[in-house]
Coordinates of C-alpha atoms in Angstrom, one line a residue:
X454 CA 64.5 -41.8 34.3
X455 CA 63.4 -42.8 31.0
X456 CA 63.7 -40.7 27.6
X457 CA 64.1 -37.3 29.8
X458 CA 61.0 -37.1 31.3
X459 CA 61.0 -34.8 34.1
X460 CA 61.6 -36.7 37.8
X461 CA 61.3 -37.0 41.4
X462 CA 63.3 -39.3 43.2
X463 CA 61.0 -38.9 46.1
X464 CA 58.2 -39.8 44.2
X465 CA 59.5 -42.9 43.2
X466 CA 60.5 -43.7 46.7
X467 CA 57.1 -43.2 47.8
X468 CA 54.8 -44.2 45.7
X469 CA 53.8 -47.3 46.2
X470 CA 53.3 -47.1 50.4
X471 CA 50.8 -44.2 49.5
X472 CA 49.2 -46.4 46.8
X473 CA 48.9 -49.2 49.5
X474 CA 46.8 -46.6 51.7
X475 CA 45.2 -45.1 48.8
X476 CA 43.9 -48.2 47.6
X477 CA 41.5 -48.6 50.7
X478 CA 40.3 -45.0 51.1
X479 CA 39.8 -44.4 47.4
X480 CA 37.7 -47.8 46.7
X481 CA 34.9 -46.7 44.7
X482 CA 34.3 -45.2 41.5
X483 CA 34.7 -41.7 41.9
X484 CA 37.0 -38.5 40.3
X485 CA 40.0 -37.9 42.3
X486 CA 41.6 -34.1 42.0
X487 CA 45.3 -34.8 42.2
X488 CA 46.7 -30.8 43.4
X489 CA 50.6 -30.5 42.7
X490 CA 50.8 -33.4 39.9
X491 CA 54.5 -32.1 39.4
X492 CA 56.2 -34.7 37.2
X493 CA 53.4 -36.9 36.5
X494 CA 55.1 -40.0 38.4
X495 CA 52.0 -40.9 41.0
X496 CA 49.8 -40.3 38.6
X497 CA 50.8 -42.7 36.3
X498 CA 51.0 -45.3 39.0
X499 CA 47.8 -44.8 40.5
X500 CA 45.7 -44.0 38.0
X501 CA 47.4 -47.7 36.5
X502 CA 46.2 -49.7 39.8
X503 CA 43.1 -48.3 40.4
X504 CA 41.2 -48.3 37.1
X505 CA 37.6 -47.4 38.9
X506 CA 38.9 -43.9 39.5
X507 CA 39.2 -41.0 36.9
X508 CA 42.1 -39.2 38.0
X509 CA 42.2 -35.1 37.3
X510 CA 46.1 -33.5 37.3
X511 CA 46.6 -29.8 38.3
X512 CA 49.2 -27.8 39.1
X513 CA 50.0 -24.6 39.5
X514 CA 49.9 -22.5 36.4
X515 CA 53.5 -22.2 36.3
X516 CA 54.0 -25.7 36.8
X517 CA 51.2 -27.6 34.9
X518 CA 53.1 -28.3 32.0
X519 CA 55.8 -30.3 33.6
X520 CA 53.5 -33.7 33.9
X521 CA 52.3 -33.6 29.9
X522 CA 54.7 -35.6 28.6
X523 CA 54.7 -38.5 30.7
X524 CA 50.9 -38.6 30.9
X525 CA 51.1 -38.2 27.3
X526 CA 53.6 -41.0 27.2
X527 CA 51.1 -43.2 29.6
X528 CA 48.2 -42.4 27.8
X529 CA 45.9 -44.2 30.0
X530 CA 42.1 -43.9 29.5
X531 CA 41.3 -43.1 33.2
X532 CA 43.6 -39.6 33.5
X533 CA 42.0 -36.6 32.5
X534 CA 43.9 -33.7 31.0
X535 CA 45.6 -31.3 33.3
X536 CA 44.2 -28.7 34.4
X537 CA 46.2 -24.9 35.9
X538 CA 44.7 -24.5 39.3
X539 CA 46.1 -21.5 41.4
X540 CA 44.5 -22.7 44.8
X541 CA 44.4 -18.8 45.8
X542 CA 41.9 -18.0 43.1
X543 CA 38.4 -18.6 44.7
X544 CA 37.0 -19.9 40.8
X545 CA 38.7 -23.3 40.8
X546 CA 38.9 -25.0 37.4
X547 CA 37.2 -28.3 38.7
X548 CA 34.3 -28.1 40.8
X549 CA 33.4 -31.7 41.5
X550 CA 35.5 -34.6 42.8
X551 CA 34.8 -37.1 45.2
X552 CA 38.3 -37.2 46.3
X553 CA 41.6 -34.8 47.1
X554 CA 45.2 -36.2 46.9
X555 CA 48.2 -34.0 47.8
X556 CA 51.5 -34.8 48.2
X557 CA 54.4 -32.6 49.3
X558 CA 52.6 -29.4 48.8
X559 CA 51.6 -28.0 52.3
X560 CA 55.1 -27.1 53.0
X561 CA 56.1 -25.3 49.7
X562 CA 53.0 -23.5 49.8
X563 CA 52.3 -20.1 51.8
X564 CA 50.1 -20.5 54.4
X565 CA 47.9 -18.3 53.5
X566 CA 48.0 -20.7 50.3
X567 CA 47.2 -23.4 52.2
X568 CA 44.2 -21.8 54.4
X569 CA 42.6 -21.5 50.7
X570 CA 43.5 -25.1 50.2
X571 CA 41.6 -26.4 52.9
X572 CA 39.0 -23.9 52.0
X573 CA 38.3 -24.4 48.6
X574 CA 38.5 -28.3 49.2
X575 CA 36.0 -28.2 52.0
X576 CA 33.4 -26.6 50.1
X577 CA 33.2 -29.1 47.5
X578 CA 33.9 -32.2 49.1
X579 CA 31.3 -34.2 49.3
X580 CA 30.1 -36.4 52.4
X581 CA 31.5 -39.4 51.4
X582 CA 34.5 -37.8 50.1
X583 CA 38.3 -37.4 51.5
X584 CA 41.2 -35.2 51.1
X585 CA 44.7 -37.2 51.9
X586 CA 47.6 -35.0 52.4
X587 CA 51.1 -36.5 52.3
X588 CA 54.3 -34.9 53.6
X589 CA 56.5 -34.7 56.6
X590 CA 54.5 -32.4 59.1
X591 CA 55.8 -31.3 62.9
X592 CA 53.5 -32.1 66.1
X593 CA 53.1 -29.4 68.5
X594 CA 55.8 -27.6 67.4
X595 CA 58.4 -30.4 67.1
X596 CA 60.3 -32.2 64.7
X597 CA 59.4 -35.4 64.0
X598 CA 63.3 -36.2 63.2
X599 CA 66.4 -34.8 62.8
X600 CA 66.3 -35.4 58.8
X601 CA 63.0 -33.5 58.7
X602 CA 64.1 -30.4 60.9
X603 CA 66.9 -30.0 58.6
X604 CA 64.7 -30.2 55.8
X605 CA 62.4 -27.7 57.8
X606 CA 65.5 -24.6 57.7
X607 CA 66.5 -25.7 53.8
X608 CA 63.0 -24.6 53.2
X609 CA 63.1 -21.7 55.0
X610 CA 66.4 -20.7 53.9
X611 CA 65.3 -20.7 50.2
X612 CA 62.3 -18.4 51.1
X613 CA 60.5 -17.3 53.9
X614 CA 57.2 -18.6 52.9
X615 CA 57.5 -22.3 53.0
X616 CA 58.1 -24.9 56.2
X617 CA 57.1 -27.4 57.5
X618 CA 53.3 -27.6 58.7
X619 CA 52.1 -28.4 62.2
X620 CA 49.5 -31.0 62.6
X621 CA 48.0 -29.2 65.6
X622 CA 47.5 -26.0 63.3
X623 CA 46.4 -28.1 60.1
X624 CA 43.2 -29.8 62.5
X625 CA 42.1 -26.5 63.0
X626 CA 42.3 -25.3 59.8
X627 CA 40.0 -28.8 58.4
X628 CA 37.5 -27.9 61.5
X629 CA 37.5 -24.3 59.8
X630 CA 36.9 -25.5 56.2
X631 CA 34.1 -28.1 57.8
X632 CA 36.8 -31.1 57.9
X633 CA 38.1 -33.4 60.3
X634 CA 40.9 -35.4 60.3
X635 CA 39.7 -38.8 60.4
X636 CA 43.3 -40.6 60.1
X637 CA 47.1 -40.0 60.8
X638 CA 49.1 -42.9 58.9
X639 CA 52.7 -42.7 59.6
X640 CA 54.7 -43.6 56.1
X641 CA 58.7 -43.9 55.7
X642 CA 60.8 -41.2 55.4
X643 CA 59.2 -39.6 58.5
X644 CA 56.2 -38.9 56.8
X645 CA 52.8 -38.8 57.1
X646 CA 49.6 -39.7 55.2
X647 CA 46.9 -37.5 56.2
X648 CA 43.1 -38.2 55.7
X649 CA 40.2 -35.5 56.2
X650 CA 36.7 -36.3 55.9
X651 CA 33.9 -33.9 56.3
X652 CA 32.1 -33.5 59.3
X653 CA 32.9 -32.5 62.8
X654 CA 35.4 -34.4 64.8

């Protein structure tokens, strides 16, 4: 951690297996809308190795302040300023992207948070666009690993809202919002990377 900045050890652990993905989905110029920026740390990073793309933080409105600093610090010409986005208000603060990254967010949102996720993403994605999801996610009901159904009742046990997300019941929700999902990359730390496209499956 450098001069206090806030931190994710999970990002940094991360990182650059997503960016490897990334880097072949996301490989024109385009705006990518990064929802959940958090501390800032991918980012930085990707915004750094792929200098085609203009990259567009948000965050929650409580949470959007907690990247400034290290963007600030980065000050690299292709990241745009961050912007609040509450993805349960219908009037989203940026309307066009070509591109959707997510990490960790499905399972420390409601559901009903991320039905308006999906939602709000598939109505302005465009055809040649992609949303990529990243995060430990259960298939048909199981646990991918013992690590992630622990994780799974920690979340649970802080509040009754969050969990882990099945894959099964995240499909159905892309078919809903006019998505399909296109790819399944599995990733370390029994997670996944997620890629929807529009379209029907």
């Amino acid at each position: 951690m450098t001069n206090d900045l806030p931190y994710s050890q999970a990002c940094e652990n991360n990182k650059a297996p997503i960016l490897e993905k990334l880097q072949a989905i996301f490989n024109a110029p385009g705006k990518v809308l990064e929802i959940g920026t958090l501390t800032g740390q991918h980012a930085v990073l990707f915004a750094q190795a792929m200098p085609h793309l203009q990259w567009q933080p948000s965050d929650h409105p409580e949470a959007a302040h907690l990247c400034g600093a290290r963007l600030e610090q980065a000050a690299l010409p292709n990241i745009l300023p961050v912007v609040e986005l509450d993805v349960s208000d219908a009037n989203w603060p940026v309307d066009t992207f070509k591109w959707v990254f997510s990490a960790n967010t499905a399972h420390i949102m409601s559901w009903s948070e991320v039905e308006q996720m999906f939602r709000g993403i598939g109505e302005r994605l465009p055809e040649d666009g992609a949303f990529c999801l990243y995060g430990p996610f259960n298939n048909q009901g199981e646990h991918s690993s013992d690590s992630n159904r622990r994780f799974d009742q920690h979340l649970r046990a802080q509040a009754s809202h969050m969990g882990i997300r099945d894959l099964t019941d995240l499909r159905a929700l892309a078919e809903s919002a006019g998505m399909t999902l296109a790819e399944n990359h599995p990733m370390p730390a029994n997670n996944r990377l997620l890629v929807f496209r529009p379209g029907s499956p």
